[in-house]
PDB file of C-alpha atoms in Angstrom:
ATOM      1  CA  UNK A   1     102.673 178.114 107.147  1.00 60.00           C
ATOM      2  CA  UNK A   2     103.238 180.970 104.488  1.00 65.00           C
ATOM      3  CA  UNK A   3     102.034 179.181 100.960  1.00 70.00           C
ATOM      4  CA  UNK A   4     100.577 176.403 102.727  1.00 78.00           C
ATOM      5  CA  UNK A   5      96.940 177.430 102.126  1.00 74.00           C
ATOM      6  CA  UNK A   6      94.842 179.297  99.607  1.00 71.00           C
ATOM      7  CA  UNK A   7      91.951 180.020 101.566  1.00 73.00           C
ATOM      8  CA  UNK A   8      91.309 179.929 105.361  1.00 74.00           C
ATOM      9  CA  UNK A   9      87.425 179.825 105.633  1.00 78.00           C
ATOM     10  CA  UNK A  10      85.284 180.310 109.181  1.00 78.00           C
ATOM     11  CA  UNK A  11      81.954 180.198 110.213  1.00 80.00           C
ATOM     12  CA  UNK A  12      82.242 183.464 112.461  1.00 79.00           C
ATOM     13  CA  UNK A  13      84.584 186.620 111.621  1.00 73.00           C
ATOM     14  CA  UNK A  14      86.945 186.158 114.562  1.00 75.00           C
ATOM     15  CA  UNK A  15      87.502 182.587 113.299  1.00 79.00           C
ATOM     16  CA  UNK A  16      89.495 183.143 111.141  1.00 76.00           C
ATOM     17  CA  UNK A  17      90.643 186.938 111.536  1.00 76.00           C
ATOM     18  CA  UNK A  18      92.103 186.174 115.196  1.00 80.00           C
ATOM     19  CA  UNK A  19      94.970 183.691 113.502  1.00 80.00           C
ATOM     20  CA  UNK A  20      95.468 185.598 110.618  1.00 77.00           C
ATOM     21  CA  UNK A  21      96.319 188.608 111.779  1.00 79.00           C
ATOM     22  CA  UNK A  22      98.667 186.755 114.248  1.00 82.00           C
ATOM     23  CA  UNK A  23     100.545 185.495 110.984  1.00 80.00           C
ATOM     24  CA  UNK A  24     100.771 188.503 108.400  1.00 79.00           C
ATOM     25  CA  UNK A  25      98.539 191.224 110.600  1.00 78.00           C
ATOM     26  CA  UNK A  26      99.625 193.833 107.783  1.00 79.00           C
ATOM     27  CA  UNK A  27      99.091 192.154 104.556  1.00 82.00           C
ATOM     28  CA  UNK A  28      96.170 190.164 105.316  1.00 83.00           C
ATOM     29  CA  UNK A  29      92.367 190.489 103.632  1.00 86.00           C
ATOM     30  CA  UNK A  30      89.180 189.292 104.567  1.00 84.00           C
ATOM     31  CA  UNK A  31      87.311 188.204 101.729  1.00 86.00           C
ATOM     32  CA  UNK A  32      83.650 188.185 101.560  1.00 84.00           C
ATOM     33  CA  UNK A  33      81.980 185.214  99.799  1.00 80.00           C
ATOM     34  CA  UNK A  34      78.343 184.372  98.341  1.00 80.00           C
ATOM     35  CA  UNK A  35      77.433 188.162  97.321  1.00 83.00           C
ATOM     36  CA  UNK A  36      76.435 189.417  94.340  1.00 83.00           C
ATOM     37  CA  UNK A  37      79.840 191.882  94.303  1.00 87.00           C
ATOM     38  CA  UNK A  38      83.194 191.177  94.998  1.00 90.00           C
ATOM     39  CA  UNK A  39      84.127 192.148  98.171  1.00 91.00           C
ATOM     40  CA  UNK A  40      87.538 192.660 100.431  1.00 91.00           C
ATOM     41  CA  UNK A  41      87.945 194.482 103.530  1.00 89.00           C
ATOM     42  CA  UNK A  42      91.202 194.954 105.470  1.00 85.00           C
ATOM     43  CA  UNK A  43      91.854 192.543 108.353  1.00 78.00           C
ATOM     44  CA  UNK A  44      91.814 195.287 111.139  1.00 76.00           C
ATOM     45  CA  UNK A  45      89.059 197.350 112.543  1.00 73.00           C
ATOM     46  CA  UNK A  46      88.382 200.982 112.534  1.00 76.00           C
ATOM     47  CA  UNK A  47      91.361 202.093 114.766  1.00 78.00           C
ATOM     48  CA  UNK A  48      89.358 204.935 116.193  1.00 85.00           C
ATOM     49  CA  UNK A  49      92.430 205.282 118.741  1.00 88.00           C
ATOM     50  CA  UNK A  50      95.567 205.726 116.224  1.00 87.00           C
ATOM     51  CA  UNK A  51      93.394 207.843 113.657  1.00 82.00           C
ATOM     52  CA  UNK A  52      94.907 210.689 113.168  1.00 87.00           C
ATOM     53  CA  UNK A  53      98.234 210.202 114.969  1.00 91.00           C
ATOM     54  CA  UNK A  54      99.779 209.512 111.626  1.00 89.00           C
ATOM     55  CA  UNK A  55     101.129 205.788 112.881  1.00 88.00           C
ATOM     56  CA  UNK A  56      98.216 203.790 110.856  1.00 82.00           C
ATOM     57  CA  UNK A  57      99.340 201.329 108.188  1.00 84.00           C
ATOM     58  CA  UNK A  58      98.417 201.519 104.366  1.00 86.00           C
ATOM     59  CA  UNK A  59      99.323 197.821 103.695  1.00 89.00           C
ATOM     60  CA  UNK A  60      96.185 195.931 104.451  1.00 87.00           C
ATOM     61  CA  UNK A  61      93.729 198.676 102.784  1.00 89.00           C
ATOM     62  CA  UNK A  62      96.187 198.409  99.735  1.00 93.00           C
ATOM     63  CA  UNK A  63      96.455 194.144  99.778  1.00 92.00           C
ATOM     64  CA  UNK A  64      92.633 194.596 100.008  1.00 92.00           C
ATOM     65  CA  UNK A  65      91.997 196.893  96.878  1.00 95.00           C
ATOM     66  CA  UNK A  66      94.829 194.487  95.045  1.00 95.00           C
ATOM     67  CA  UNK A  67      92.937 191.558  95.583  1.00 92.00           C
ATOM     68  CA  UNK A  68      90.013 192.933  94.590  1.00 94.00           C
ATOM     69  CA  UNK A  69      91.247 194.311  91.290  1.00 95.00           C
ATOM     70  CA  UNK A  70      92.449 190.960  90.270  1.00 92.00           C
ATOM     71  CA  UNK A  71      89.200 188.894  91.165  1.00 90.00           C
ATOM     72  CA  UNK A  72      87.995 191.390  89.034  1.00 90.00           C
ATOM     73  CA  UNK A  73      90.536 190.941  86.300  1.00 90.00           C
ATOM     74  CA  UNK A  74      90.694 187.067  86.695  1.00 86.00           C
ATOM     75  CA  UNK A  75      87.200 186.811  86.045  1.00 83.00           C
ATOM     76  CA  UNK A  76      85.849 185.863  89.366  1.00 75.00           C
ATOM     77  CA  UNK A  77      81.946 186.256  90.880  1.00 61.00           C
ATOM     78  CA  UNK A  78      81.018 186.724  93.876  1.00 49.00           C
ATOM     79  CA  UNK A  79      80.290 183.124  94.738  1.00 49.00           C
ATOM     80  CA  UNK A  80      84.045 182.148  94.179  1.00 49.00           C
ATOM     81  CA  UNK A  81      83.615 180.842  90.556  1.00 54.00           C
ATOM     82  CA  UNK A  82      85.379 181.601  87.685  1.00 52.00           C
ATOM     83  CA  UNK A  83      83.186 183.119  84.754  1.00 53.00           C
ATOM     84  CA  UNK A  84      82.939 181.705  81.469  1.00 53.00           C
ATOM     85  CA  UNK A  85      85.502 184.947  80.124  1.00 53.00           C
ATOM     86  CA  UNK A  86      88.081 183.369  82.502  1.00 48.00           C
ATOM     87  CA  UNK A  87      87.695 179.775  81.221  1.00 49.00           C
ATOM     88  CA  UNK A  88      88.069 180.251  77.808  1.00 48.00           C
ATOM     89  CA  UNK A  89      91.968 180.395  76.193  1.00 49.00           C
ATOM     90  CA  UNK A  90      91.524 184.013  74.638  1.00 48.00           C
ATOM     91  CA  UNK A  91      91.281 185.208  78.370  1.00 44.00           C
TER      92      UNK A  91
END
């Protein structure tokens, strides 16, 4: 399944989340689309119950904060299209 798809997109959060984090639970992002920012969140929840015990995983919050930088980078709004900057050949 791994570079099969390029987007996964549900109606409701658990959708979607509920396979994905079956498949890559620590690299995977949840992308928010149709706002005015770009925004990515990590695939888990809060995990109240492991905070603090020093067994929580960086690598979603860090896939997240990647992805977002290079939306940013490539040129990308909110609503998922590229902007003008990122269409033209000097980009």
């Amino acid at each position: 399944m791994a570079g099969e798809f390029d987007v996964v997109i549900g109606m409701y959060h658990d959708q979607a989340l509920i396979p994905l984090k079956l498949v890559d639970f620590d690299r995977a992002v949840n992308v928010t689309l149709g706002l005015p920012i770009v925004r990515t969140s990590v695939d888990h929840g809060t995990a109240y119950d492991i905070a603090g015990a020093g067994v929580a995983s960086a690598h979603s919050m860090i896939e997240a904060l990647l992805l977002a930088a290079r939306m940013v980078r490539d040129g990308w709004r909110a609503r998922g299209e590229p902007t003008a900057e990122a269409d033209s050949p000097s980009a």
